Coordinates of C-alpha atoms in Angstrom, one line a residue:
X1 CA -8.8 -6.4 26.6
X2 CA -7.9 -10.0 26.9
X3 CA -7.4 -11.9 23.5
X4 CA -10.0 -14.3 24.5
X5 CA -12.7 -11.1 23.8
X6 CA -10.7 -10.5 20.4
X7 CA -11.1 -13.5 19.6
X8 CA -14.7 -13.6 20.3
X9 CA -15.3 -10.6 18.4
X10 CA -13.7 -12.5 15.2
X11 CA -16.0 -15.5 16.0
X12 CA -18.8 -13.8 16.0
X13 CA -18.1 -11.9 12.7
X14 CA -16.9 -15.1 11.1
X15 CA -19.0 -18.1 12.2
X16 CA -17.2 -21.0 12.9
X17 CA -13.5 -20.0 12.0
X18 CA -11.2 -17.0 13.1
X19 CA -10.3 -15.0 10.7
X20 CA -7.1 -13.8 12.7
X21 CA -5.3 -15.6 15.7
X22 CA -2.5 -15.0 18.0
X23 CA 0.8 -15.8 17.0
X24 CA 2.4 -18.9 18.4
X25 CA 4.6 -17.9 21.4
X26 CA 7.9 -17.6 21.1
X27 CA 8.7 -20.0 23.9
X28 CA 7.6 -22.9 21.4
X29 CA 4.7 -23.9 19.9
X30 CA 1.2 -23.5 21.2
X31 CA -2.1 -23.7 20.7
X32 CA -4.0 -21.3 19.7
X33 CA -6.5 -21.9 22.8
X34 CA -3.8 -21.6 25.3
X35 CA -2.4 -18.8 23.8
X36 CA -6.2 -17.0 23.9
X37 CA -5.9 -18.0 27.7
X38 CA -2.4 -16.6 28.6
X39 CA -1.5 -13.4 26.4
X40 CA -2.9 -9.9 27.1
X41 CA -3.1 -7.5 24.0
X42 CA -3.7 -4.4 24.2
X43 CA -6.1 -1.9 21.9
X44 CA -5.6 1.4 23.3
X45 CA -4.4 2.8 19.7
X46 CA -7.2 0.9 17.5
X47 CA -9.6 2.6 20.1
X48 CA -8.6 5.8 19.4
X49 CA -7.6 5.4 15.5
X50 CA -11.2 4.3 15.4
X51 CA -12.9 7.0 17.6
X52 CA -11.2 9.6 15.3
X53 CA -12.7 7.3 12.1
X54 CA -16.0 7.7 12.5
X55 CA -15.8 11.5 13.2
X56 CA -14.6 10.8 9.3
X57 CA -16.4 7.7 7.4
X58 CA -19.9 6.4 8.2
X59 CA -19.7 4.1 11.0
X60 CA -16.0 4.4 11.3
X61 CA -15.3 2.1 8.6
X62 CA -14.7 2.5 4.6
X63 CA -16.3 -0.6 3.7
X64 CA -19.6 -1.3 5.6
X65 CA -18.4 -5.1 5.6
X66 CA -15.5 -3.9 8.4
X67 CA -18.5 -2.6 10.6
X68 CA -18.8 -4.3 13.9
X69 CA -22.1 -2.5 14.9
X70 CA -23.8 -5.8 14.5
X71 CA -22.1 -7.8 16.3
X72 CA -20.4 -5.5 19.2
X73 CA -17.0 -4.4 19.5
X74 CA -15.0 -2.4 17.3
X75 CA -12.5 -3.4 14.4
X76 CA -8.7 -4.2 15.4
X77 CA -7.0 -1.4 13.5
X78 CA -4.0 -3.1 11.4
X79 CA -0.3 -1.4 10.9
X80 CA 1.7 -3.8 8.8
X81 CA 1.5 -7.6 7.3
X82 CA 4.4 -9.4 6.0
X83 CA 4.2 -13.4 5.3
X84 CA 1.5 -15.2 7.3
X85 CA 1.2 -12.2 10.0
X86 CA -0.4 -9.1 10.6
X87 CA 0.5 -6.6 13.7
X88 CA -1.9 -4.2 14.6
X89 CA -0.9 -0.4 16.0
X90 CA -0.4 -1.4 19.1
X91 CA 1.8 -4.3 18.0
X92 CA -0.3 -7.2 18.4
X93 CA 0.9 -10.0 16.1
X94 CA -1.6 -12.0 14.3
X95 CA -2.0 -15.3 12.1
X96 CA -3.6 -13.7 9.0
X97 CA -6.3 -17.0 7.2
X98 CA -7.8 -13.9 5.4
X99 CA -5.3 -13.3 2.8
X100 CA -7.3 -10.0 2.0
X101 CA -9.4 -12.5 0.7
X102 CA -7.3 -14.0 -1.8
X103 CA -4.9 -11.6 -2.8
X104 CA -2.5 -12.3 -0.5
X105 CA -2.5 -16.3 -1.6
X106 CA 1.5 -15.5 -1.8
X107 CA 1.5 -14.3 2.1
X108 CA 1.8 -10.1 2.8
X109 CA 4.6 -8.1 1.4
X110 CA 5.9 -11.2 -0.3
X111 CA 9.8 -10.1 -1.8
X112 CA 9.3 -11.5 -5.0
X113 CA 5.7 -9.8 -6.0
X114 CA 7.3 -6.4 -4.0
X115 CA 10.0 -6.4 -6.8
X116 CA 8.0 -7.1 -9.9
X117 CA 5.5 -4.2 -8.4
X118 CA 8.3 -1.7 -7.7
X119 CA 10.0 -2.7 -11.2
X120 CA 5.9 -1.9 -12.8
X121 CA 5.7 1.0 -10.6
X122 CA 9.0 2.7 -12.0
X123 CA 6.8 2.6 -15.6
X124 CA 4.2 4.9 -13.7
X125 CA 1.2 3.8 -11.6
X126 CA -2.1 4.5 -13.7
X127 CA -2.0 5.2 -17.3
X128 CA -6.0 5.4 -17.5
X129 CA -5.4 3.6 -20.9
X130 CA -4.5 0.1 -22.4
X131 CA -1.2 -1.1 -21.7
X132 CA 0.6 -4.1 -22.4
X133 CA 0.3 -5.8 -19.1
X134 CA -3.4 -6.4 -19.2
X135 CA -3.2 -8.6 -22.2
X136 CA -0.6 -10.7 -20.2
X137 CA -2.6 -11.2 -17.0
X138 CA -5.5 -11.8 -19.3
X139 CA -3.9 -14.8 -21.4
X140 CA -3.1 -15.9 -17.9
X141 CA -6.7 -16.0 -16.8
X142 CA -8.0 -17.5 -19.8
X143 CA -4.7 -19.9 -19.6
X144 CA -5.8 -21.0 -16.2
X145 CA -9.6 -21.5 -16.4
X146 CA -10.4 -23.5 -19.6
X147 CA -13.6 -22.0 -19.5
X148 CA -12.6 -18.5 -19.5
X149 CA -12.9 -17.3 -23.0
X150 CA -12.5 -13.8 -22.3
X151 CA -12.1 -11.3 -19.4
X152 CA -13.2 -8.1 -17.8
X153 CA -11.0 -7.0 -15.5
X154 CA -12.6 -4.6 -12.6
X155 CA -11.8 -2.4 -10.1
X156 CA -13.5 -4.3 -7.0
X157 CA -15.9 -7.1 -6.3
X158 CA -19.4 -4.9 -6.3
X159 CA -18.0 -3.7 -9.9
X160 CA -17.8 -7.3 -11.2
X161 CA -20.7 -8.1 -9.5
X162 CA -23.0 -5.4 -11.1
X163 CA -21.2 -6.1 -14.4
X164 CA -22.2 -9.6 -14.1
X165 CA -26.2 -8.8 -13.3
X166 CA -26.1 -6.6 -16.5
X167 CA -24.7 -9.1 -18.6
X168 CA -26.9 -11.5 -17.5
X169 CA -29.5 -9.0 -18.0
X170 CA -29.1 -8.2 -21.2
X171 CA -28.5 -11.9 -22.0
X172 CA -31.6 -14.0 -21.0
X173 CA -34.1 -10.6 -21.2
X174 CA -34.7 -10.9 -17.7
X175 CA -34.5 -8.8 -14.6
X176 CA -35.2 -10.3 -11.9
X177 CA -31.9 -12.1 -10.4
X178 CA -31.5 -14.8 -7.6
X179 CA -29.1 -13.7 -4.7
X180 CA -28.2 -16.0 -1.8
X181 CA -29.9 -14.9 1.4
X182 CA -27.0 -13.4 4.0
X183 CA -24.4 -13.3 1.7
X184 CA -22.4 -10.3 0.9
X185 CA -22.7 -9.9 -3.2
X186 CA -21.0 -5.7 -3.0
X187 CA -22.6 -2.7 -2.2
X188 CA -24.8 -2.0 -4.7
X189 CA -28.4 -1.7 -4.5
X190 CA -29.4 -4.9 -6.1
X191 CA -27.4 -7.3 -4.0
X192 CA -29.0 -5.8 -0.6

């Protein structure tokens, strides 16, 4: 598969912007247009990775937002990240402008966030109770958004989101709530 058709795929699923792109060459720089036109990747592993997937998960995918039923193709399976790249299994390097949508604002696998979470890890990795580091990254939050009074701190974005419709549920009395139209608000029934 030429990168030209990844890249397609990522169009399609994005719009107007990729959400990956090849890596410059290492001849120099390039565009990201000639390289599209000159390298070959290869998908033979993401194939099968993916063919075995979804003998396992609905559609292939854990998250129905990595489905590409809808607009053809199937998902690049990825093997690594480190900085601004990601390589996929069968080695394909990538320009990541995903981020794991915001997370990553540092860049993958950055050394200085790997130390502090191996030093946190050492402590134990779920205590199921309160600790001290969630009133630190909570002053943070309120530190860094005036507004931000307090905080609830969630598991993913269809928790916050459902959290949010029953606080404003239980706020202004009401239940009907206004959702933008082709936007992805999680995967609960309400935001469908």
């Amino acid at each position: 598969m030429k990168l030209a058709t990844a890249s397609a795929l990522i169009l399609a699923i994005c719009g107007d912007a990729s959400a990956f792109s090849a890596a410059p060459c290492v001849n120099g720089p390039t565009t990201a247009l000639r390289a599209t036109a000159t390298e070959t990747y290869t998908f033979t592993k993401s194939e099968e990775i993916f063919a075995e997937a979804k003998t396992l998960m609905p559609g292939g995918v854990s998250s129905p937002v990595r489905a590409f039923k809808s607009v053809g193709g199937n998902p690049v399976v990825f093997d690594k990240v480190k900085g601004a790249y990601a390589w996929d299994v069968d080695g394909n390097k990538y320009i990541d402008y995903v981020g794991t949508w915001g997370p990553a604002i540092l860049g993958h696998a950055d050394d200085d966030v790997l130390d502090a979470v191996k030093a946190t890890m050492d402590k134990g990795t779920s205590f199921g109770a309160p600790c001290p580091l969630e009133n630190i990254l909570a002053k943070a939050v309120i530190d860094a958004v005036p507004s931000v009074e307090m905080v609830r701190f969630t598991n993913s974005g269809t928790e916050a989101c459902m959290g949010m419709i029953r606080l404003c549920r239980a706020y202004t009395g009401r239940e009907k709530v206004i959702k933008f139209e082709g936007c992805y608000h999680g995967h609960a029934d309400s935001f469908l």
